[in-house]
XYZ file of C-alpha atoms in Angstrom:
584
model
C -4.625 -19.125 17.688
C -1.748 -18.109 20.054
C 1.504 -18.279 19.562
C 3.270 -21.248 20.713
C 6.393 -20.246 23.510
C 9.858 -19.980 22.087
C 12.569 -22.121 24.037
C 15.477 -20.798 24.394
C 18.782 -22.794 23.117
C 21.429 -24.218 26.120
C 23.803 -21.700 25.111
C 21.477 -18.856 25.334
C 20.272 -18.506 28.845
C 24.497 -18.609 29.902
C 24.952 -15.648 27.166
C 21.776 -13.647 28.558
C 22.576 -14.366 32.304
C 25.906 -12.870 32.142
C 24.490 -9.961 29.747
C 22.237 -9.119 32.653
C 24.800 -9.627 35.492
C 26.797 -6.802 33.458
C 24.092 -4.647 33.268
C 23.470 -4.711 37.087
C 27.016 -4.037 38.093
C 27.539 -1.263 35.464
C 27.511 1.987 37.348
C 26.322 5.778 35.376
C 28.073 8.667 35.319
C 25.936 10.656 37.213
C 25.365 8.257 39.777
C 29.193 9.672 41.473
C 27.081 12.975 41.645
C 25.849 13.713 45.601
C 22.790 15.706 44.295
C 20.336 14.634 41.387
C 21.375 15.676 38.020
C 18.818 18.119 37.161
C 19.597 20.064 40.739
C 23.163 19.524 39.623
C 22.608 20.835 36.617
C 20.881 24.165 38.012
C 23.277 24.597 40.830
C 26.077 24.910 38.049
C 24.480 26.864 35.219
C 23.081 29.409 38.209
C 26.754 29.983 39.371
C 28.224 30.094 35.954
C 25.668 33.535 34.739
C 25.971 34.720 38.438
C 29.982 34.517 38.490
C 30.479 36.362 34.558
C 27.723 39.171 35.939
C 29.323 39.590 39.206
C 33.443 39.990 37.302
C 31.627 42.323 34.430
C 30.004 43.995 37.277
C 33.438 44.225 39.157
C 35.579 45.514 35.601
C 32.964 47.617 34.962
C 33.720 49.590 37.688
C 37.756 49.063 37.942
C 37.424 51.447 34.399
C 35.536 53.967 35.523
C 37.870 54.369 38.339
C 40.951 53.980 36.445
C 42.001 50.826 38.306
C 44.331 48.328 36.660
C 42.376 45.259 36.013
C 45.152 43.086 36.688
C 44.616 43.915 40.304
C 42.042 41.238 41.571
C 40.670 40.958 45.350
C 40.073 37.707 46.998
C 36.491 37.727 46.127
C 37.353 38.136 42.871
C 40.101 35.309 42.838
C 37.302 32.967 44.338
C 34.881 33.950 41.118
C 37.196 33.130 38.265
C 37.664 29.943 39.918
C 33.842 29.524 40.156
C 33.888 30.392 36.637
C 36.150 27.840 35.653
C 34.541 24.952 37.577
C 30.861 25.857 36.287
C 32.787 26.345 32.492
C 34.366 22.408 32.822
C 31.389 21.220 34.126
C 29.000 22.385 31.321
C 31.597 21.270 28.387
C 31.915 18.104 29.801
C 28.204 17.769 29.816
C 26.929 19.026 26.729
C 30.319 19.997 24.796
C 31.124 16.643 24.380
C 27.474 15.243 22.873
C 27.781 18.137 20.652
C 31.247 17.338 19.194
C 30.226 13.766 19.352
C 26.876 15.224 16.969
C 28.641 16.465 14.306
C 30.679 13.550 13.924
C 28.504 10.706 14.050
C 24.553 11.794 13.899
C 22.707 11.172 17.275
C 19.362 9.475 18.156
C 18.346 13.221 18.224
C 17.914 13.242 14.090
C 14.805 10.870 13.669
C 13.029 12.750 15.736
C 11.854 15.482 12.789
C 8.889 15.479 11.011
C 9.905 13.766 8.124
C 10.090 16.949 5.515
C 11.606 16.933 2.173
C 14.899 19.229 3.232
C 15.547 16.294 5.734
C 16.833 14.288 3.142
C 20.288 15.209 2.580
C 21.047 13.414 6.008
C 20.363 9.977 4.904
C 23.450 7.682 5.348
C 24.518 4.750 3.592
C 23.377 1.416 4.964
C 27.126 0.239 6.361
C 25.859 -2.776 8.166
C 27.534 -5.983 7.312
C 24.417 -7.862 8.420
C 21.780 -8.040 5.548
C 18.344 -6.828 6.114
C 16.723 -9.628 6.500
C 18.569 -10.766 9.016
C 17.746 -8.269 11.618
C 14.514 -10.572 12.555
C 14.311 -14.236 13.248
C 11.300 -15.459 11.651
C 12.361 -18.724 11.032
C 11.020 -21.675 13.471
C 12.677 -22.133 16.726
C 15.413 -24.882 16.868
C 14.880 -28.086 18.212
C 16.455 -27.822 21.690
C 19.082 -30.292 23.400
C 19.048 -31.487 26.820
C 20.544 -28.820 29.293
C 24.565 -29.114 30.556
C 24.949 -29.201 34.379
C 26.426 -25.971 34.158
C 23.551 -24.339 32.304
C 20.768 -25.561 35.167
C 22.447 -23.580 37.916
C 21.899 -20.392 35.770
C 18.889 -18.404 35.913
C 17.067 -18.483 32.610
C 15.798 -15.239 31.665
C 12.076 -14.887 30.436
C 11.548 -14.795 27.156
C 8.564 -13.980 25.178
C 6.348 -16.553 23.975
C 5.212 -13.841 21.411
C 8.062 -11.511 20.222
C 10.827 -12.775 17.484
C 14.434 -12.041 18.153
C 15.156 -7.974 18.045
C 16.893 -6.483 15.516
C 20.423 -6.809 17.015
C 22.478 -3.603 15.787
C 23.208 -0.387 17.916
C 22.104 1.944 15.474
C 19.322 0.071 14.791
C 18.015 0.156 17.907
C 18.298 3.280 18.989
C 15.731 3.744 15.511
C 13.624 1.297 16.873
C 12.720 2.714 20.430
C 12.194 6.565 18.607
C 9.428 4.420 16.796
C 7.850 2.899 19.318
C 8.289 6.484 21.702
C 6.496 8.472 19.009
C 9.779 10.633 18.717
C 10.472 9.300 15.272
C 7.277 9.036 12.608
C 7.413 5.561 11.299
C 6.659 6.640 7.622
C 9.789 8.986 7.447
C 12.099 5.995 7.818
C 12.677 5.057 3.929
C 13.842 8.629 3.517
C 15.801 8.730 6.351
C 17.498 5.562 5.955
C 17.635 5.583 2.366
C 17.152 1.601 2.490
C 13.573 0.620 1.914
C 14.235 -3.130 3.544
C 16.462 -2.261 6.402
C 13.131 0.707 6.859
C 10.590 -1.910 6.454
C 12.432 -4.099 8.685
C 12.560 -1.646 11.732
C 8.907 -0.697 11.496
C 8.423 -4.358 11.503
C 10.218 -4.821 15.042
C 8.772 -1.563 16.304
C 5.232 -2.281 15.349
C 5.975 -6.250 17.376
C 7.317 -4.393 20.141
C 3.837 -1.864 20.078
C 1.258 -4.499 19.958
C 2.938 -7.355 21.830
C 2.266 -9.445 18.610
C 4.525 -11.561 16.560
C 4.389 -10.857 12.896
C 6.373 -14.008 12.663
C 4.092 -16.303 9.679
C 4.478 -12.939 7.634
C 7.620 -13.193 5.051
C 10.066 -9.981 5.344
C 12.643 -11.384 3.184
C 12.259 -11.929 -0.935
C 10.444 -8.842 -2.161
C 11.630 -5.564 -3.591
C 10.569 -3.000 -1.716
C 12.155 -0.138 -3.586
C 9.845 -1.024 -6.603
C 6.464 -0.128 -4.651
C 7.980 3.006 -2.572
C 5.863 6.006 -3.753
C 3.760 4.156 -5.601
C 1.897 0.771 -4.192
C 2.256 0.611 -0.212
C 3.308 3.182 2.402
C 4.588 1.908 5.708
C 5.170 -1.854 4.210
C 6.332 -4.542 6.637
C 6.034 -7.704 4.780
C 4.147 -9.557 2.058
C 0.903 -11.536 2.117
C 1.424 -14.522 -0.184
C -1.009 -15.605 -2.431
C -1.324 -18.675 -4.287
C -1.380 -18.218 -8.151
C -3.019 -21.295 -10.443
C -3.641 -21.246 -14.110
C -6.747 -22.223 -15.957
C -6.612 -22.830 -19.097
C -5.651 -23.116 -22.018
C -8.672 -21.049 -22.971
C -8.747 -20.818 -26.499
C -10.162 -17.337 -27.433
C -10.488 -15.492 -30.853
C -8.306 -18.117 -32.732
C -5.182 -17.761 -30.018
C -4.806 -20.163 -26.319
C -4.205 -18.336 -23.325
C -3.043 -19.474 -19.666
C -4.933 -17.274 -16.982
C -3.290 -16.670 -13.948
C -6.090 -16.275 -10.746
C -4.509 -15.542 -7.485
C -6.727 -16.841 -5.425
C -7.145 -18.290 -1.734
C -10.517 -20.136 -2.318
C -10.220 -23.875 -3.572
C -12.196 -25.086 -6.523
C -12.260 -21.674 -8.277
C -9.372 -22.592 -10.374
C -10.546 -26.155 -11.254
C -14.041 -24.418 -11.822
C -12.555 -22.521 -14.121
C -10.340 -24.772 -15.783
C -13.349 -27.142 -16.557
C -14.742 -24.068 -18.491
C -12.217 -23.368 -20.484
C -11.657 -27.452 -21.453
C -15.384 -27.182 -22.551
C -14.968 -23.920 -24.337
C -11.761 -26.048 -26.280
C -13.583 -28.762 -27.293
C -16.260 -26.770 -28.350
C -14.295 -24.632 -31.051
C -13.341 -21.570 -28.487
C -14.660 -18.264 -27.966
C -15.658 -15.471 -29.707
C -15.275 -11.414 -27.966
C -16.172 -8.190 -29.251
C -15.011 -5.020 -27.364
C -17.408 -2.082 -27.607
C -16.273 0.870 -26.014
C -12.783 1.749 -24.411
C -13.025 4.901 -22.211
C -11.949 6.047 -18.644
C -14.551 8.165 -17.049
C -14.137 11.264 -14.383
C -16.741 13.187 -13.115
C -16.023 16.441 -11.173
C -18.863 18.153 -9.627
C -19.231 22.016 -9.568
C -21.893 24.502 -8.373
C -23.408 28.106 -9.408
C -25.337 30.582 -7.669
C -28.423 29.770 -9.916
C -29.409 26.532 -11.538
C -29.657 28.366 -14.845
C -25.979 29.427 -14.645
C -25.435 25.360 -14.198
C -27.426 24.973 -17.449
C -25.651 27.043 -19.681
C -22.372 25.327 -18.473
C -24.448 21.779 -19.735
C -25.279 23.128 -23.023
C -22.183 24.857 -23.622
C -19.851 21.536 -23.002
C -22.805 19.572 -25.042
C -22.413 21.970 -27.854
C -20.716 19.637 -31.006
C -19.104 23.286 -31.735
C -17.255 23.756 -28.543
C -15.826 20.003 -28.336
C -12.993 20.819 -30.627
C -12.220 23.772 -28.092
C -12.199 21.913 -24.834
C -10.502 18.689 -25.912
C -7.794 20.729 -26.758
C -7.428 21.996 -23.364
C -8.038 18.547 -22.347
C -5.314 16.356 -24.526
C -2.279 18.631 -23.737
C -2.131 16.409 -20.393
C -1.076 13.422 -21.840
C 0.125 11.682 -25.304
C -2.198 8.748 -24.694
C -5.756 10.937 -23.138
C -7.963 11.703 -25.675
C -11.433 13.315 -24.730
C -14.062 10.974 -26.062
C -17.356 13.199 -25.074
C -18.690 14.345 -21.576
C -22.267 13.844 -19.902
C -23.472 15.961 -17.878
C -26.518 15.922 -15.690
C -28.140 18.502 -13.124
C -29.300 18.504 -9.795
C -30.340 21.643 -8.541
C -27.560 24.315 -8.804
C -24.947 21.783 -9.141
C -23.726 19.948 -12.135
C -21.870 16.957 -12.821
C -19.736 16.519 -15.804
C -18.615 13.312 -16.787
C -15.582 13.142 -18.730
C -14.820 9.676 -20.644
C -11.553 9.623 -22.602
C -9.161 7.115 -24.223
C -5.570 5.827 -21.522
C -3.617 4.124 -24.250
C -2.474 0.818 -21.947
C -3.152 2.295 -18.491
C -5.954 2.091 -16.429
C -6.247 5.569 -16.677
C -7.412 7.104 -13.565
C -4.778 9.262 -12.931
C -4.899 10.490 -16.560
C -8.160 11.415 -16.823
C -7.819 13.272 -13.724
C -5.091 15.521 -14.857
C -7.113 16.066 -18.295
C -10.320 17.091 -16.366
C -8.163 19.430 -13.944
C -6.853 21.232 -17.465
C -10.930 21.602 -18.721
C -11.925 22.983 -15.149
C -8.902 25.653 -15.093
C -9.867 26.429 -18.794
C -13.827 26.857 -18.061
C -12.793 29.399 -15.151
C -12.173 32.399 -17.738
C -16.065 31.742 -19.315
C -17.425 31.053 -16.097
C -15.509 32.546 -13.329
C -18.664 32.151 -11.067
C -18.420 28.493 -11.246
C -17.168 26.870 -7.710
C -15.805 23.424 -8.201
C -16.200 21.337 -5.360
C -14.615 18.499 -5.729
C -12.152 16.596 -8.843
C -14.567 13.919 -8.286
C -18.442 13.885 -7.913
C -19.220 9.892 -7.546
C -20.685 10.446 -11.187
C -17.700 8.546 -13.135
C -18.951 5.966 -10.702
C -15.031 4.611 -9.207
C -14.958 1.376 -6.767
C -19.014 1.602 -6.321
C -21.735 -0.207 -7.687
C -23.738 2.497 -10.634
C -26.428 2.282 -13.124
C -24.346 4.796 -15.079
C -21.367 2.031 -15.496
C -23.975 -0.422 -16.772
C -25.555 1.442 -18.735
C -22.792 4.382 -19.953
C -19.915 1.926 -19.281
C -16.575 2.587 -17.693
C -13.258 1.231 -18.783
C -13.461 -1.369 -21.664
C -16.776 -2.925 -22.699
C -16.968 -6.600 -24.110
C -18.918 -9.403 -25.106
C -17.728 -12.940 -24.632
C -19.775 -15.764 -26.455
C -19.487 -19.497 -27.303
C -21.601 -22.344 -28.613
C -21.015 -25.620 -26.531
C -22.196 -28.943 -28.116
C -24.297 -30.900 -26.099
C -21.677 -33.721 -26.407
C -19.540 -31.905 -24.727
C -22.268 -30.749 -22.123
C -22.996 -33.977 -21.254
C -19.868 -35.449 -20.589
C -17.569 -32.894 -19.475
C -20.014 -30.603 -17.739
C -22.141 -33.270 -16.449
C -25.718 -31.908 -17.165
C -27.826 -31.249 -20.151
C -28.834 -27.886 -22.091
C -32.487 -28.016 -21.233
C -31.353 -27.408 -17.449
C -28.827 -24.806 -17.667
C -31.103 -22.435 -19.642
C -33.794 -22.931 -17.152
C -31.353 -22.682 -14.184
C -30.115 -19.623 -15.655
C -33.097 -17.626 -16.248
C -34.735 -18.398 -12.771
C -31.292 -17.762 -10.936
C -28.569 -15.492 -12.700
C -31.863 -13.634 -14.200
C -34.919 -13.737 -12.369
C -33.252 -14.135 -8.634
C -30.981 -11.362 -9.420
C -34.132 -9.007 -9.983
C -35.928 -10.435 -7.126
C -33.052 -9.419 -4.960
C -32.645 -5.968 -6.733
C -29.005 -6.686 -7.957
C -27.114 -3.810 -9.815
C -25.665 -5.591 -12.005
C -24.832 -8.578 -10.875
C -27.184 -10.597 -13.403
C -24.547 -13.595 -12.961
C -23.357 -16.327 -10.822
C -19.697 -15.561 -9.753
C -18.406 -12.944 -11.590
C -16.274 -11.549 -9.245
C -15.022 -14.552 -8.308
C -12.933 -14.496 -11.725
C -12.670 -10.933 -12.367
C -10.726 -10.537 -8.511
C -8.902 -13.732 -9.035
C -6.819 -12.551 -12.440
C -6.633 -8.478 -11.011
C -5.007 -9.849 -7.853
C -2.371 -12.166 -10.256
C -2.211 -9.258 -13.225
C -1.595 -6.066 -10.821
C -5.293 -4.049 -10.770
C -6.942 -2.417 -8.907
C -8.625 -5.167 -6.613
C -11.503 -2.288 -5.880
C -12.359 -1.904 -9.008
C -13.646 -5.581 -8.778
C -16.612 -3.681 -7.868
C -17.707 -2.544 -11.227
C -15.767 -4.299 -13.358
C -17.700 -7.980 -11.948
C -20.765 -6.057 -13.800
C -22.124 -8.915 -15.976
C -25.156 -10.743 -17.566
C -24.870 -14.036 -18.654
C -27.228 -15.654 -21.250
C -27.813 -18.960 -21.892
C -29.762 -19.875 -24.845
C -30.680 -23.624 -26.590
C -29.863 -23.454 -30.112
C -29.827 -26.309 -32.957
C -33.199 -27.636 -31.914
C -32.210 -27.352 -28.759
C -29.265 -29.626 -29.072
C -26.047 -26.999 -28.538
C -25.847 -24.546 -25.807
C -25.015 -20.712 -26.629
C -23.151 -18.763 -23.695
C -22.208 -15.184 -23.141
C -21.108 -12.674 -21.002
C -21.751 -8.898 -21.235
C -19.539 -6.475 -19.102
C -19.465 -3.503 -19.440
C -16.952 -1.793 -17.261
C -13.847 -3.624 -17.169
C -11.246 -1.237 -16.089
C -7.352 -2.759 -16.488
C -4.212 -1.647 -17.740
C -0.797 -3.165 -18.370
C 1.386 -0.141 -17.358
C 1.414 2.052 -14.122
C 0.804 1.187 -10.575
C 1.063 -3.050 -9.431
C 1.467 -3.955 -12.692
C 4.937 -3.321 -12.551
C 5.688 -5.259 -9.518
C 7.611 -8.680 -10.335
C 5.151 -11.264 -9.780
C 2.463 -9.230 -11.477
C 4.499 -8.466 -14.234
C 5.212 -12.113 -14.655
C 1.774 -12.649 -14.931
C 1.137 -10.198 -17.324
C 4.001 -12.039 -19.460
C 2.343 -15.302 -19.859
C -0.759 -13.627 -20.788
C 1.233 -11.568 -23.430
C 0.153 -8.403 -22.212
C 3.137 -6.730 -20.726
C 3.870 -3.444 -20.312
C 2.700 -0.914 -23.248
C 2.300 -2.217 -27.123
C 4.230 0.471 -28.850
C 3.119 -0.704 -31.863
C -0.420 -0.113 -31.544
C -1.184 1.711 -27.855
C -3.624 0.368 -25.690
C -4.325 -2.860 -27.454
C -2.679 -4.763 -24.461
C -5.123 -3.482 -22.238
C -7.893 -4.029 -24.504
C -6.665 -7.912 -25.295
C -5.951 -8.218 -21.053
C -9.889 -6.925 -20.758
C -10.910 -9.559 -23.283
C -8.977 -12.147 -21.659
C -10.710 -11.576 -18.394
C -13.999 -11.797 -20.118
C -13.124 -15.041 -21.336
C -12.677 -16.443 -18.169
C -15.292 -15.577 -16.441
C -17.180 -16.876 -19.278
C -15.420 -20.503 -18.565
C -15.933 -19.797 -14.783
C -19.745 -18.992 -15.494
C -20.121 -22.313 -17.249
C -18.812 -24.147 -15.218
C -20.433 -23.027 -11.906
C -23.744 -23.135 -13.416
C -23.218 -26.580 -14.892
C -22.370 -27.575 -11.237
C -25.081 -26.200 -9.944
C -27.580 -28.203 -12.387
C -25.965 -31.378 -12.035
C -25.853 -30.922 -7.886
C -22.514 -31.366 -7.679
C -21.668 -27.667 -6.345
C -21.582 -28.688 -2.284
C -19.720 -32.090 -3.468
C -17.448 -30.491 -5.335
C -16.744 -27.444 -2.511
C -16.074 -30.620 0.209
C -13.894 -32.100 -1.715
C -11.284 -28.977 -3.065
C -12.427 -26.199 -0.435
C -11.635 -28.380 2.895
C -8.096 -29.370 4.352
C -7.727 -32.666 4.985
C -4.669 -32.057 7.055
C -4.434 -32.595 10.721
C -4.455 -29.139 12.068
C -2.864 -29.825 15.133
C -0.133 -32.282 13.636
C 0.525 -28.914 11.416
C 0.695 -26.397 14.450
């Protein structure tokens, strides 16, 4: 939808008419010159280095003939005068943008490449206007009926797509070496020093680029110091995301609140009808099975027995001790667990999983794997390591090896629903959710070859609380890995539910997770930050947590789905009922 044309206040078009009319009068400096500057310029720098060779030429010989210098011909007279003129003329032109230089930093300085030594010439942010308010995004103002004097004016054209320009000198002067290419647009936070007043000058550049308003997305209200090196490059605004809670879901004996950012209506009231039946049911029940990050680098011989010895050497129980020594010295938290390997051809693959205390873990892994490789180089200097990873940890991809190896933390979620409860808050019976589930979340899944995805909506969940908590969104990928079982029990009376995932990869300390709103989030769960008391049980409850609800969310759905109230339902909480163009 296009952007609707900005009118222009009664007191602006008088402001920007006589702005204009200024600008059209004012005269340049070079515009008093008869010739064009550049010829001017070469006319005066040519006599300048012809007039100092022609009087060192001239003294030159004056000493060899033992004649007083002082003693000066006409020709000479004229060339000291030449010399002065071409002298004045070449201070005044670039003597006075050099003094000016080293007083107050030119336009000249952002045009660099952005390197590290760069730095010391970052200046204070002195402006008295804030940030923010170097672009307009509010909505226009409603606008009054014109003055007679304002009619006669001209009104200038204004953009029906571009918000108001940043307004300071200095900051526009940045502005046009962004969009000229002269100054890189991710070297401004170091230049300026001032994330927000950086993120607020790629903002107008980027406008000014693509002729698009960026006007519906918020500048103001974020920290953007606190994701600089570390979340975003190049940030010019914040998406906002709605944040609901399901819940309580009551969960091995305690009640949690899940927060699910989430733009897709009826997946927190989904979810929130699963958890009410998992309360009135007596809660849930999880079990975590394994807890361990996985990197696998992949490295090549000249022979595929010289790859084999490497396997049975690092599958040896007596070297383990060995390497994991060379492996923990990265990090308090990393311990080596064990490592897989598997060949093809010449190459070999070596899949490290170790424990990440509360974080995630990538990163840590990484470093620990680096340590092994450097180590293995003085048994096996013949080994050529191609690359830190060989897609056999399996990161951000769907991979038999995280469903059946695992990958992060591994649980099991499980409740018993009573058919009361079934029946009246879930609308359908347990004779039709088993059957629904084995033909669709088991049977359709294999028809259609899914990897697995052995359940109805998963991801829906699992996306919704990484988005609110601070993951890794990718990692959605494997860590929506699931089966969900649904089994008549009690003569057939009470309904048994689980989840198994296997690869839920989260953490409570390190990268978005220590971002405000994510940390908030984090908070109500309980989960924030690192337990010092006992490490990485945060990230182990936040995994179990997530299990949880996607164990409500699986009820739920599927309980919709048998009772046929799924597209009813989606109608009803999916669809605005607002006037779109009353809202335009």
């Amino acid at each position: 939808m296009e952007a609707r044309r900005r009118e222009t206040q009664p007191s602006q078009p008088l402001k920007l008419s006589k702005q204009l009319a200024f600008d059209d009068d004012a005269t340049k400096a070079s515009d008093a010159l008869p010739l064009p500057l550049y010829v001017t310029n070469t006319v005066f720098f040519t006599l300048f280095f012809w007039v100092v060779y022609f009087l060192l030429t001239r003294w030159r010989e004056k000493i060899r003939n033992s004649t007083p210098l002082h003693m000066i011909s006409f020709s000479e007279m004229l060339a000291i005068f030449a010399l002065f003129v071409s002298l004045i003329y070449l201070l005044g032109f670039f003597g006075i943008e050099f003094v000016q230089s080293i007083i107050r930093p030119s336009s000249d300085m952002w045009a660099d490449d952005g390197e590290e030594d760069d730095i010391a010439l970052q200046k204070e942010d002195a402006r008295k206007v804030p940030c923010g308010q170097a672009l307009d995004c509010s909505l226009p103002a409603p606008v009054a009926a014109p003055s007679p004097e304002t009619e006669k004016l001209p009104t200038p054209k204004v953009s029906d797509e571009m918000p108001d320009p940043v307004t300071t000198e200095e900051d526009e002067e940045i502005i046009k070496g962004v969009v000229a290419g002269t100054t890189p647009s991710y070297s401004l936070e170091a230049k300026l020093g001032n994330c927000k007043r950086a993120a607020a000058i790629r903002r107008e550049a980027l406008q000014r680029l693509t002729g698009k308003s960026l006007s519906g997305l918020p500048l103001e209200g974020f920290d953007y110091e606190s994701i600089l090196g570390q979340c975003c490059e190049m940030p010019v605004g914040y998406v906002q995301i709605p944040v609901g809670i399901a819940g309580p879901l009551f969960l091995d004996g305690r009640e949690y609140s899940v927060p699910m950012a989430t733009t897709e209506g009826c997946l927190v009231a989904s979810t929130n009808r699963g958890c009410k039946a998992i309360n009135l049911s007596g809660g849930a029940t999880s079990v975590l099975l394994r807890d361990g990050m996985t990197r696998a680098p992949v490295v090549r011989f000249g022979t595929a027995k010289r790859a084999a010895d490497l396997k049975q050497y690092l599958e040896d129980p007596m070297n383990f001790e060995t390497v994991s020594a060379a492996f923990n010295k990265s990090s308090r938290f990393g311990r080596l667990q064990n490592i897989k390997c598997a060949i093809a051809g010449k190459n070999l693959y070596l899949r490290f999983s170790c424990s990440t205390g509360d974080a995630m873990g990538m990163n840590m892994v990484s470093k620990g794997v680096q340590n092994v490789l450097d180590f293995l180089q003085t048994d096996f200097p013949d080994m050529d390591v191609l690359g830190i990873s060989g897609n056999y940890c399996s990161d951000k991809k769907p991979a038999a090896v995280n469903w059946i190896e695992g990958r992060g933390k591994s649980v099991v979620c499980e409740a018993i629903i009573k058919g009361d409860v079934v029946r009246k808050v879930l609308k359908t019976n347990v004779a039709s959710l088993v059957e629904l589930n084995m033909l669709k979340n088991l049977t359709g899944s294999a028809m259609a070859g899914a990897l697995g995805g052995f359940n109805a909506h998963a991801s829906n969940i699992v996306s919704a609380v990484y988005i609110a908590t601070g993951q890794d969104p990718a990692q959605n990928i494997e860590s929506s890995h699931c089966i969900t079982m649904m089994e008549g029990i009690n003569d057939g009376e009470d309904l048994h539910v689980s989840v198994t995932m296997p690869s839920i990869e989260v953490g409570t300390v390190g990268g978005g997770t220590q971002l405000a709103s994510q940390s908030a989030c984090l908070n109500l769960l309980g989960v924030k930050g690192a337990n010092k008391d006992s490490p990485g049980s945060n990230a182990r409850l936040l995994a179990r947590v997530v299990a949880g609800a996607v164990l409500a969310g699986e009820l739920s759905l599927m309980s919709a789905i048998s009772a046929g109230q799924l597209v009813k339902s989606h109608m009803k909480y999916n669809r605005s009922n607002k006037d779109a163009a009353k809202a335009s």
